[in-house]
Coordinates of C-alpha atoms in Angstrom, one line a residue:
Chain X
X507 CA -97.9 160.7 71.9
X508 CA -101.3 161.9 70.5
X509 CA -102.3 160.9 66.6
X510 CA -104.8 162.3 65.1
X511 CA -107.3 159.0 63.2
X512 CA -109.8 161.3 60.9
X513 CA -112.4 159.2 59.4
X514 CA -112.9 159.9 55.7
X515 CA -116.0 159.8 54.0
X516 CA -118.7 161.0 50.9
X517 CA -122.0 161.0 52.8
X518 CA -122.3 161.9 55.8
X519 CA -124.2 160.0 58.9
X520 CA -124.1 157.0 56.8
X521 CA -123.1 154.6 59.4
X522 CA -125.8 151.5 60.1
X523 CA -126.6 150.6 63.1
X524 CA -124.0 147.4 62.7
X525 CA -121.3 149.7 62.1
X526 CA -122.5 152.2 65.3
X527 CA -123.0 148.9 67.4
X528 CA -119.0 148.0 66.4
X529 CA -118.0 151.4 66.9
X530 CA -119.6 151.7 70.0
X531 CA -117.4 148.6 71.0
X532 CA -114.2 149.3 69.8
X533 CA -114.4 152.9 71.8
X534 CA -114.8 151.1 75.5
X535 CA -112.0 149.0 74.4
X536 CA -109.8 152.0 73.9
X537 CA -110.6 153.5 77.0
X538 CA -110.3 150.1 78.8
X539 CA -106.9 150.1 77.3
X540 CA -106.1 153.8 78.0
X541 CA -105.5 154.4 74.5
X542 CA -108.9 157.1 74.4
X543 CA -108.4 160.7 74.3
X544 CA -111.6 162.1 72.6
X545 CA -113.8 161.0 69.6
X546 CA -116.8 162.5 67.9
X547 CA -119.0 162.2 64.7
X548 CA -119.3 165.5 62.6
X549 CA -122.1 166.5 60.7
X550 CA -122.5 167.4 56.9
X551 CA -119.9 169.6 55.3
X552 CA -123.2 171.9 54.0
X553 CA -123.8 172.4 58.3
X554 CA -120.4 174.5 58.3
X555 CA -119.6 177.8 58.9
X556 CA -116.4 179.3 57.9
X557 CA -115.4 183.1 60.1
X558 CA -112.3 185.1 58.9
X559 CA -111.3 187.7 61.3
X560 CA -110.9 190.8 59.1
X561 CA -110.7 194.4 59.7
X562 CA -111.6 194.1 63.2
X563 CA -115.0 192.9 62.0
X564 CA -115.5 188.9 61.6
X565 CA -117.0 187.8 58.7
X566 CA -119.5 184.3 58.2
X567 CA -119.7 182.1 55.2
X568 CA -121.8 179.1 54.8
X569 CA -119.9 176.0 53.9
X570 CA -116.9 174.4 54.6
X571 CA -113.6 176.1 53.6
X572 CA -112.7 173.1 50.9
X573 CA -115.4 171.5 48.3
X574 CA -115.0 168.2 47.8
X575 CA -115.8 164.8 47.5
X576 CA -114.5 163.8 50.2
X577 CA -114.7 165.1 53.6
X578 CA -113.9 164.8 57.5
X579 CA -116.3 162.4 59.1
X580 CA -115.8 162.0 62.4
X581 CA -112.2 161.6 64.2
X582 CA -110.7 160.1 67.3
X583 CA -107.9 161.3 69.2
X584 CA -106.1 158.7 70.7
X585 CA -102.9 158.3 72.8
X586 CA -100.5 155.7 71.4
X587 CA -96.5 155.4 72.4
X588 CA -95.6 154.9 68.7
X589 CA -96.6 154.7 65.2
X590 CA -97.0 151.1 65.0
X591 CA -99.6 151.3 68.0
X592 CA -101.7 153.6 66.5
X593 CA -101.5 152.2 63.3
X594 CA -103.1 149.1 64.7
X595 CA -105.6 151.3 66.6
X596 CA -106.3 153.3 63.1
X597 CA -106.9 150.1 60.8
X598 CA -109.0 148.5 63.6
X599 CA -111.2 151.9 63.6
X600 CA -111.3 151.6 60.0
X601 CA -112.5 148.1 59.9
X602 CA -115.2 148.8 62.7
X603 CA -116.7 151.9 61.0
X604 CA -116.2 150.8 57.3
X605 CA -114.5 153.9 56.2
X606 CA -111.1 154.9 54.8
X607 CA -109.3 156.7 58.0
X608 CA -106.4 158.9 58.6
X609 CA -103.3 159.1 61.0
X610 CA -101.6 162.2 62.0
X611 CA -99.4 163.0 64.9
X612 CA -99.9 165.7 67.1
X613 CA -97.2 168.3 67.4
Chain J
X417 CA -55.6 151.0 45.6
X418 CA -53.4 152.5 48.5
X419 CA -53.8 150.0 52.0
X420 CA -55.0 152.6 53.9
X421 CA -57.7 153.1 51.1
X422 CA -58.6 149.7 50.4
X423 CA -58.8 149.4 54.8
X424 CA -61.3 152.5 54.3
X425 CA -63.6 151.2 51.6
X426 CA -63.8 147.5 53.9
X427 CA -64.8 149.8 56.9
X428 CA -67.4 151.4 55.1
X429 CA -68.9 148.2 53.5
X430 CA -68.6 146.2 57.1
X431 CA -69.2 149.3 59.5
X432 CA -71.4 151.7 58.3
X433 CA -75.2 150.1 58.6
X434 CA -74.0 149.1 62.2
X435 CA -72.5 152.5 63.1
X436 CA -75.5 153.9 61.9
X437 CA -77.5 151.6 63.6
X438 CA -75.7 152.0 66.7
X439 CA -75.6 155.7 66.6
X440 CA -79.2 155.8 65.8
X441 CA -80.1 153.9 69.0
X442 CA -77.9 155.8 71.2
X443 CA -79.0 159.0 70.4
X444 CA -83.1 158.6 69.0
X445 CA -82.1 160.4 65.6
X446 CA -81.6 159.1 61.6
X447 CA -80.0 162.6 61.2
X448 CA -77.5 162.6 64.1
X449 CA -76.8 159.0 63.7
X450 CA -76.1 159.7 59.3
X451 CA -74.0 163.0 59.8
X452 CA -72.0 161.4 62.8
X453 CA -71.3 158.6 60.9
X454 CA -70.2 160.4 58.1
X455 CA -67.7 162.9 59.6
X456 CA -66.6 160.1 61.3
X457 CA -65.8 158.3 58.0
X458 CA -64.1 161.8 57.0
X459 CA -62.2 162.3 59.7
X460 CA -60.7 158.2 59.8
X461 CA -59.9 159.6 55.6
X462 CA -57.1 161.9 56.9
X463 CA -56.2 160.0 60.1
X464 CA -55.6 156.8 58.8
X465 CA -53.7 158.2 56.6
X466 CA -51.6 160.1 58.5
X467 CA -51.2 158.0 61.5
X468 CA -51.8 154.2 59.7
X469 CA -55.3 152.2 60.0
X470 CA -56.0 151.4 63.7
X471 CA -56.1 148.1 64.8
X472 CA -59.5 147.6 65.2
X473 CA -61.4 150.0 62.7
X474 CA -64.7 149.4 64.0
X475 CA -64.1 151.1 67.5
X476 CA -62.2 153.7 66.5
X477 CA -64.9 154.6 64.2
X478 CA -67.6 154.4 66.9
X479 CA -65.2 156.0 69.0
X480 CA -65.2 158.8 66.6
X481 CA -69.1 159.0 65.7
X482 CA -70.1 159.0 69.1
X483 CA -67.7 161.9 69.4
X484 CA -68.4 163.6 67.0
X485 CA -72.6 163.5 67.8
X486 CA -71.8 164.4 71.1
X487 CA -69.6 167.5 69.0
X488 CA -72.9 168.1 67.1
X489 CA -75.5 168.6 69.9
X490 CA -73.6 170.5 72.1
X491 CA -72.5 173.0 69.1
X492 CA -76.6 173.2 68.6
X493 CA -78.2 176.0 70.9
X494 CA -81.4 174.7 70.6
X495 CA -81.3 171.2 71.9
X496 CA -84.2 169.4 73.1
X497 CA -84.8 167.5 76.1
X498 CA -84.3 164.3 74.3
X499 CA -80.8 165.1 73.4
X500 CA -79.8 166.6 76.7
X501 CA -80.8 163.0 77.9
X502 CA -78.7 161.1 75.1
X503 CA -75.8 162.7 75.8
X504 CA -76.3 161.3 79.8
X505 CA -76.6 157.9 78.2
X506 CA -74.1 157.8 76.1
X507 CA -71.5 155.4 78.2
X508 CA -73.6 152.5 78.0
X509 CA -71.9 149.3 76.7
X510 CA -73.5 147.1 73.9
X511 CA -74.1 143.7 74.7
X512 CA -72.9 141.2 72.6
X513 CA -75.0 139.9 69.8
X514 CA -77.1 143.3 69.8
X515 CA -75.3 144.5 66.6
X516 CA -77.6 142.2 64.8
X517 CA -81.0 143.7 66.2
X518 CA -79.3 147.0 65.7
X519 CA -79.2 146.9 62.1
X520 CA -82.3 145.1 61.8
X521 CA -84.0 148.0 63.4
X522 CA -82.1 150.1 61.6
X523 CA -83.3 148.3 58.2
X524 CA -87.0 147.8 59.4
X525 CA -87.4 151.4 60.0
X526 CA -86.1 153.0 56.7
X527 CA -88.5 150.1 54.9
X528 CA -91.6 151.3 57.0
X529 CA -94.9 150.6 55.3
X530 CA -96.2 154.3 56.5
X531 CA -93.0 155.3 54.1
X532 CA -93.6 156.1 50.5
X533 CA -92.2 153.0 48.5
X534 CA -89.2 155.4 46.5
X535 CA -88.6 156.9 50.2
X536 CA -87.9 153.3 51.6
X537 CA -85.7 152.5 48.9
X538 CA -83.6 155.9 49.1
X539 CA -83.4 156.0 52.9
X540 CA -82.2 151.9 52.9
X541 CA -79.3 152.8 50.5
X542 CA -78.5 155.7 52.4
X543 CA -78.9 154.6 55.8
X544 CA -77.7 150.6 55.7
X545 CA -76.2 150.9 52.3
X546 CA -74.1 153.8 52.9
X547 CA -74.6 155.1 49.4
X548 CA -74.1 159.0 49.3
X549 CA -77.3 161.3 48.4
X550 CA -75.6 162.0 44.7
X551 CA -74.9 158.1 44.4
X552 CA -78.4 157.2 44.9
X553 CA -79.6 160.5 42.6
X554 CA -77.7 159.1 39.9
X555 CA -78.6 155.4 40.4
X556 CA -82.4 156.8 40.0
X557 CA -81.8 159.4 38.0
X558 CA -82.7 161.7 39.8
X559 CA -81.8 164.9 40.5
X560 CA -79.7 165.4 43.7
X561 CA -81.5 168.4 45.6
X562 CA -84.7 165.9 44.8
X563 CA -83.2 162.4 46.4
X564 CA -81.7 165.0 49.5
X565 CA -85.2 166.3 50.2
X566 CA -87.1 163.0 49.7
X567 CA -84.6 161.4 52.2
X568 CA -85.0 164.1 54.7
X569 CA -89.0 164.2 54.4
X570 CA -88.7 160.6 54.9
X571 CA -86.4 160.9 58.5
X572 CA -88.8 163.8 59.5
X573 CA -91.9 161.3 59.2
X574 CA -89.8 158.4 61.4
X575 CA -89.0 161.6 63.7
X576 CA -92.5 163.5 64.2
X577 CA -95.1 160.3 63.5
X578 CA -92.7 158.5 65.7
X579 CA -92.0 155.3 63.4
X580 CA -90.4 153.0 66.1
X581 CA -87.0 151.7 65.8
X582 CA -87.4 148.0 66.2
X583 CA -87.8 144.7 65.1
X584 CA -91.3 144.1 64.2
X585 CA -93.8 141.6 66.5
X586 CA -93.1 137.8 65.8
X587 CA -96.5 138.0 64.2
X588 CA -95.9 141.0 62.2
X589 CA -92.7 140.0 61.4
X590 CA -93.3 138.8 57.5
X591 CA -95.3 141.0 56.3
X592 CA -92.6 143.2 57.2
X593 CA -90.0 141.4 56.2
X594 CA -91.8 140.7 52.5
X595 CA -91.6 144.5 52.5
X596 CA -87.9 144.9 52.8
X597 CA -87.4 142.4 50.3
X598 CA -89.6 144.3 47.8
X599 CA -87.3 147.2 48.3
X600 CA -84.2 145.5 47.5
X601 CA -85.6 143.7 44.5
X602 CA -86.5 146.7 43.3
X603 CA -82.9 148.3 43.8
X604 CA -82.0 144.8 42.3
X605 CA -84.1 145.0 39.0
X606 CA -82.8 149.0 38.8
X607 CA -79.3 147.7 38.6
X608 CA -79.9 144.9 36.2
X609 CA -82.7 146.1 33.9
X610 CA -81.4 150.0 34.3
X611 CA -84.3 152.2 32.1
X612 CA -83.1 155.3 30.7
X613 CA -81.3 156.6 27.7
X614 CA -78.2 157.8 28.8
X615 CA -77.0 154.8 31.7
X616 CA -75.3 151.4 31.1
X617 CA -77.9 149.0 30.2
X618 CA -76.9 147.0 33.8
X619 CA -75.6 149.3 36.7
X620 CA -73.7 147.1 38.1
X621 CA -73.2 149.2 41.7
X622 CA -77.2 148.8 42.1
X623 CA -76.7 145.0 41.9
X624 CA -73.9 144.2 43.5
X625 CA -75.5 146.7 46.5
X626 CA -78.7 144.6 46.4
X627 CA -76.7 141.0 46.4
X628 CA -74.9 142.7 49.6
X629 CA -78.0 144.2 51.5
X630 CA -79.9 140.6 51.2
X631 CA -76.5 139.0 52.1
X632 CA -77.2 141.0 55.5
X633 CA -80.6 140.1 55.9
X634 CA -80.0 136.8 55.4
X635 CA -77.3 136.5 58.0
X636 CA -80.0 138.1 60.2
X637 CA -82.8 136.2 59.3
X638 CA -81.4 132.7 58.8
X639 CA -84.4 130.4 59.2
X640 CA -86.7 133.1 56.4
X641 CA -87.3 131.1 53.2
X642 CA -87.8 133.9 51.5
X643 CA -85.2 136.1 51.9
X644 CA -82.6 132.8 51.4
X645 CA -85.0 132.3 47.7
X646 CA -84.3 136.3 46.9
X647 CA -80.7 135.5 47.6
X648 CA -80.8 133.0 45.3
X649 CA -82.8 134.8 42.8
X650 CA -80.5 137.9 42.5
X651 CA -77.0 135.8 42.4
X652 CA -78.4 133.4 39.7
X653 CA -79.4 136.4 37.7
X654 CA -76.4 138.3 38.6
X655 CA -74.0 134.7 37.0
X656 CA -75.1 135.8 33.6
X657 CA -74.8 139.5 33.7
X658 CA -71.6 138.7 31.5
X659 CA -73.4 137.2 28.9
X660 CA -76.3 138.5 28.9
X661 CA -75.2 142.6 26.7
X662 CA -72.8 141.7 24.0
X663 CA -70.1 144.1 23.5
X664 CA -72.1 146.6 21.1
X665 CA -74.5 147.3 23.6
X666 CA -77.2 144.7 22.5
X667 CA -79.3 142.5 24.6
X668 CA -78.3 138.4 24.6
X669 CA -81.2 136.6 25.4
X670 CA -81.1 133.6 27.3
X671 CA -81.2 131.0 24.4
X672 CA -78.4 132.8 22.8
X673 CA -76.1 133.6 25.7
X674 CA -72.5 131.9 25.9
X675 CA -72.9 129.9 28.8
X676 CA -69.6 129.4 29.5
X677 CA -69.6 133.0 30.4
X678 CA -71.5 132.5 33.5
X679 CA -70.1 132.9 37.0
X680 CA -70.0 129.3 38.1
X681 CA -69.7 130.3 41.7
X682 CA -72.3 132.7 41.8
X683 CA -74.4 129.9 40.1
X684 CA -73.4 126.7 42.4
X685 CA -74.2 129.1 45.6
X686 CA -77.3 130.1 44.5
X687 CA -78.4 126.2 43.8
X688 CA -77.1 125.6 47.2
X689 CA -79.8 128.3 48.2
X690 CA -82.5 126.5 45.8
X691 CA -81.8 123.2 47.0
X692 CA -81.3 124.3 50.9
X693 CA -85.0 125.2 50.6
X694 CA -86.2 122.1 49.0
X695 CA -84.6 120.6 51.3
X696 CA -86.2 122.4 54.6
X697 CA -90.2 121.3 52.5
X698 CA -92.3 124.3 53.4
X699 CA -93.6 125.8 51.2
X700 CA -92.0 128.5 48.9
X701 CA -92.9 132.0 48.4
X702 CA -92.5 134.1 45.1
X703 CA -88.8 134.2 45.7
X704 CA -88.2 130.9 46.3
X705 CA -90.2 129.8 42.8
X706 CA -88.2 132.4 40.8
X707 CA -85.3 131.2 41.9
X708 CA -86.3 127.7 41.2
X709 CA -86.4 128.6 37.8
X710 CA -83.8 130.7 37.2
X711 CA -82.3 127.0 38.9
X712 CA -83.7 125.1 35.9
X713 CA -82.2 127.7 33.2
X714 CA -79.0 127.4 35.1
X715 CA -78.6 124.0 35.3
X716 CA -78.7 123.4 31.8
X717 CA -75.6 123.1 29.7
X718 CA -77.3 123.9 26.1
X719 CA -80.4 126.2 25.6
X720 CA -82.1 123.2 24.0
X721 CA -81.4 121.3 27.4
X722 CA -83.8 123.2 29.0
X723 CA -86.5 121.6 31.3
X724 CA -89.4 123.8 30.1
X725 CA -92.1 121.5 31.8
X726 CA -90.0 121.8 35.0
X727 CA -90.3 125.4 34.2
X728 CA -94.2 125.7 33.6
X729 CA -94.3 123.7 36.4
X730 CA -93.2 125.7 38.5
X731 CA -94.8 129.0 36.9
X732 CA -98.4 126.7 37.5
X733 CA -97.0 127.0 41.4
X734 CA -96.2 131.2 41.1
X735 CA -99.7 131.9 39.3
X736 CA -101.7 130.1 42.3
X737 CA -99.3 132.5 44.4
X738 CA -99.7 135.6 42.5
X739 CA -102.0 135.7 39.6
X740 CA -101.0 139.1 38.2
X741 CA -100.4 139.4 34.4
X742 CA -97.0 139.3 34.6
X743 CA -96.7 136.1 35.6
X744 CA -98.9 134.8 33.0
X745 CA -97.1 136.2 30.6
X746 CA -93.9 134.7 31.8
X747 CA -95.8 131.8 32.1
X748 CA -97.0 131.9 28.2
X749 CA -93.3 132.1 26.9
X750 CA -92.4 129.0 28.7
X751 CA -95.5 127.2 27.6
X752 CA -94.4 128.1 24.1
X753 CA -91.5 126.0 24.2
X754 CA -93.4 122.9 24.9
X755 CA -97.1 123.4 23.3
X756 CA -95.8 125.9 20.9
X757 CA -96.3 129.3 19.5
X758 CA -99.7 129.3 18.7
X759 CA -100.9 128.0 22.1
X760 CA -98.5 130.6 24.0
X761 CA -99.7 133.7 21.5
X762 CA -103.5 132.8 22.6
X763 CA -102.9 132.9 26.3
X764 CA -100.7 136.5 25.6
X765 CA -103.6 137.9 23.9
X766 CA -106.0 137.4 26.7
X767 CA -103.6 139.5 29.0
X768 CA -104.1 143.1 29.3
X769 CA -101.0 144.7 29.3
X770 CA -101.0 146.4 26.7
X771 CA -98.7 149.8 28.5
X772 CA -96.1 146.6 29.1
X773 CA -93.3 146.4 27.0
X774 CA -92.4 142.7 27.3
X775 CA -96.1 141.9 26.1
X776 CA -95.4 143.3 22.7
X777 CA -91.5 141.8 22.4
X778 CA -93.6 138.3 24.0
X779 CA -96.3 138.8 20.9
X780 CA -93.9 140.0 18.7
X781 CA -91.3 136.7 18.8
X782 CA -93.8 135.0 18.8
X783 CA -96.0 136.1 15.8
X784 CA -92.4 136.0 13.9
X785 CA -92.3 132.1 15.1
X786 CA -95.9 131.4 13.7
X787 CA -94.9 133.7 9.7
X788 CA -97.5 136.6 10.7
X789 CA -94.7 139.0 9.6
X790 CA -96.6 142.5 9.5
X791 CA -98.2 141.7 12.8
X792 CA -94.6 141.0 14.2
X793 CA -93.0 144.0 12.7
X794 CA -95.8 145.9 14.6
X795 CA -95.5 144.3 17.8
X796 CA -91.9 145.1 18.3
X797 CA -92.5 148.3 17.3
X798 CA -94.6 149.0 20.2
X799 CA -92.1 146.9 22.1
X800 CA -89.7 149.1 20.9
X801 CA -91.4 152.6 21.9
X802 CA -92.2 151.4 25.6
X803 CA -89.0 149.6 26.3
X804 CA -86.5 151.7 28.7
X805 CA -83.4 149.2 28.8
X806 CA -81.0 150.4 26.0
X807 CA -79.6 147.1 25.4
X808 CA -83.2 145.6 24.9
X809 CA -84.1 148.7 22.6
X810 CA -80.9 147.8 20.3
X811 CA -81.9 144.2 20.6
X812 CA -85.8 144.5 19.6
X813 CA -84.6 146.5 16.5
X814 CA -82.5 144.4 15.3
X815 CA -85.2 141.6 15.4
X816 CA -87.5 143.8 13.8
X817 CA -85.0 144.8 11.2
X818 CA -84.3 141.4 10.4
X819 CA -87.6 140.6 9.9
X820 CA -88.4 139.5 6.4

């Protein structure tokens, strides 16, 4: 079973080096422990682009399709058999990159 | 009560949570495992009374449920893989001593931490209580298409997050168990503080149902100080539920309740509980304090009897536990007895609870106790506009009312 851990945050590249250097760590110990799927940073909100297919013709918008405060950080994918496991993966995550985090499942 | 009747309602207090449990297990599914277990219930209704209560009601009901599940998912055209391989399974044999685990699963689950705190509460009446979606509506009053939808949002989270049905890790274990007691304090303190204009001021079914849930977890979970000190804690508040709303509706508070009109049992087994974990000298949890003192109140024959430095004694003990507000101010109204009002009415002042009803009826008596007349009549007027509990309404009126 896949879940979904989104890392939530205000800034954006915020992370100190500590917090990469923890990071960094907790990721090999997911893969060590075949829990690792895919993980990536993202960058500022103000970077996105939104496209809507219309009338054959797509259309571009700068920005992200929802303003606020809060935004997606940086996620990891992980593979857990329950949601006990990845709740203990998620609050570990949390705790290394000092940011409030959120678990989804996966269709 | 017709026999057949009275042998239905003792099958569903004994059988359901482990029928449910059972069901749950054998087939992966909250929704499968409920609806089995109801038709099963429905069906027994019109067999048992038709062809007399079989001799062992348990098995014929699993017997039935398992049946009738099986009934369920072959009547559904789109079954998944997952039920195709339940219904392979299904012959397996329990061993003995897993009904336990099974319904401690089945109780962990429905009070998941990932579950919103009324969701818990809903789904462990429904699922281990055995409490219909309309019981529990009107127990929360709430309305019934809202408790049905919050109950199924809740089994699709434990279904599509996959919420696992077990017994939590030795090490998790109490945390997790500290969260299945708040749920059934909380269904407790529903039943015996019920808010709302239009319900008895105690709902007696909500109490009784938490008494009976702990029961259960306490025959599961023996050696846990805590749940034996919640026990405790619920049946010496449930021995004065007699005395405690006087036949016009109005509140009796504890100084002025007949004390003959406790329930001595209830009373003597929850000392047994207090003294039990005395006894085993670890140290207690916030159950296990409150029940020490609802021990102290208990134990004495007269109001004026009262050990009140016993009782700040032990609310010292719960503040270095949990230094909430709350507990100060429970705290304070102890301390008054002994150091008096003025002494209590500074320590209440300093709290900020101002949105609390019992801070204003706290201030109130005890600005009435010191003379300060307007500042009382004030108090339990605020007390008055935040309270929910009729009886305590009537109660706080009166006082004000009689205020000179």
């Amino acid at each position: 079973m896949q879940y979904l851990v989104s890392v939530i945050d205000d800034k954006t590249a915020s992370a100190t080096a500590e917090e990469m250097t923890a990071i960094k760590a907790f990721n090999e110990r997911l893969q060590a422990e075949g829990h690792w799927v895919f993980a990536g940073g993202l960058n500022a909100p103000s970077t996105a682009t939104v496209i809507e297919h219309r009338d054959g013709e797509p259309i571009f918008t700068d920005g992200p399709f929802l303003e606020s405060k809060e935004h997606l950080a940086g996620f990891w994918v992980i593979e857990a058999p329950d949601l006990d496991v990845a709740l203990e993966i998620a609050a570990e995550g949390a705790e290394r990159c000092n940011r409030k985090v959120e678990v989804r499942p996966f269709l | 009560m017709s026999p057949v009747e009275e042998a239905l309602s003792r099958a569903h207090r004994a059988e359901w949570a482990r029928l449910v449990a059972v069901l749950t297990r054998r087939f992966g599914d909250l929704d499968i495992a409920e609806e089995a277990a109801a038709e099963a219930f429905a069906t027994a209704v019109e067999r048992w009374a038709a062809d007399g209560v079989p001799p062992n009601p348990g098995a014929w009901l699993t017997t039935t449920a398992v049946r009738k599940a099986i009934d369920r998912l072959r009547r559904e055209s789109k079954r998944e893989d997952k039920h195709r391989e339940a219904l392979s399974m299904h012959d397996e044999q329990e061993p003995v001593g897993a009904i336990d685990d099974e319904r401690l699963r089945l109780l962990f689950t429905c009070c998941h931490p990932a579950l919103a705190m009324e969701a818990r509460v809903a789904l462990t009446l429904r699922m281990v209580g055995g409490l219909t979606v309309p019981e529990i509506a009107s127990a929360f009053l709430a309305r019934e298409s809202a408790m049905g939808k919050r109950i199924t949002r809740a089994k699709n989270k434990i279904k599509a997050a996959r919420i696992p049905y077990r017994v939590p890790s030795a090490e998790d274990l109490p945390r997790r168990v500290s969260g299945v007691l708040a749920v059934l304090f909380l269904v407790f303190n529903e039943g015996y503080l019920a808010t709302g204009p239009g319900t008895d001021p105690v709902r007696q079914e909500l109490t009784a149902e938490a008494i009976r849930l702990t029961r259960l977890v306490r025959g599961l979970l023996p050696d846990d100080g805590e749940v034996a000190g919640l026990l405790a804690l619920m049946l010496l508040t449930e021995a004065r539920r007699a005395a405690r709303v006087s036949d016009s509706g109005e509140l009796i508070t504890l100084h002025e309740q007949d004390r003959g009109a406790w329930d001595a049992d209830l009373i003597a087994e929850g000392h047994r509980l207090v003294r039990e974990r005395l006894a085993a000298g670890a140290a207690p949890g916030r159950y296990q304090i409150l029940a020490a003192i609802n021990a102290v109140h208990t134990s004495a024959r007269d109001a004026r009897d009262t050990d009140w430095s016993q009782v700040v004694a032990l609310y010292d003990q719960l503040v270095r536990l949990d230094p909430s507000p709350i507990v100060a101010l429970n705290r304070a109204i102890a301390v008054a007895e002994i150091d008096g009002p003025e002494v209590a009415l500074a320590a209440v002042d300093r709290l900020a609870l101002s949105g609390y009803h019992a801070f204003h009826a706290t201030r109130a008596d005890l600005l009435r106790r010191l003379g300060r007349v307007p500042e009382s009549r004030s108090a339990y007027g605020r007390a008055i506009e935040l309270a929910g509990n009729t009886a305590e309404i009537a109660y706080l009126t009166r006082r004000r009312d009689q205020l000179e």
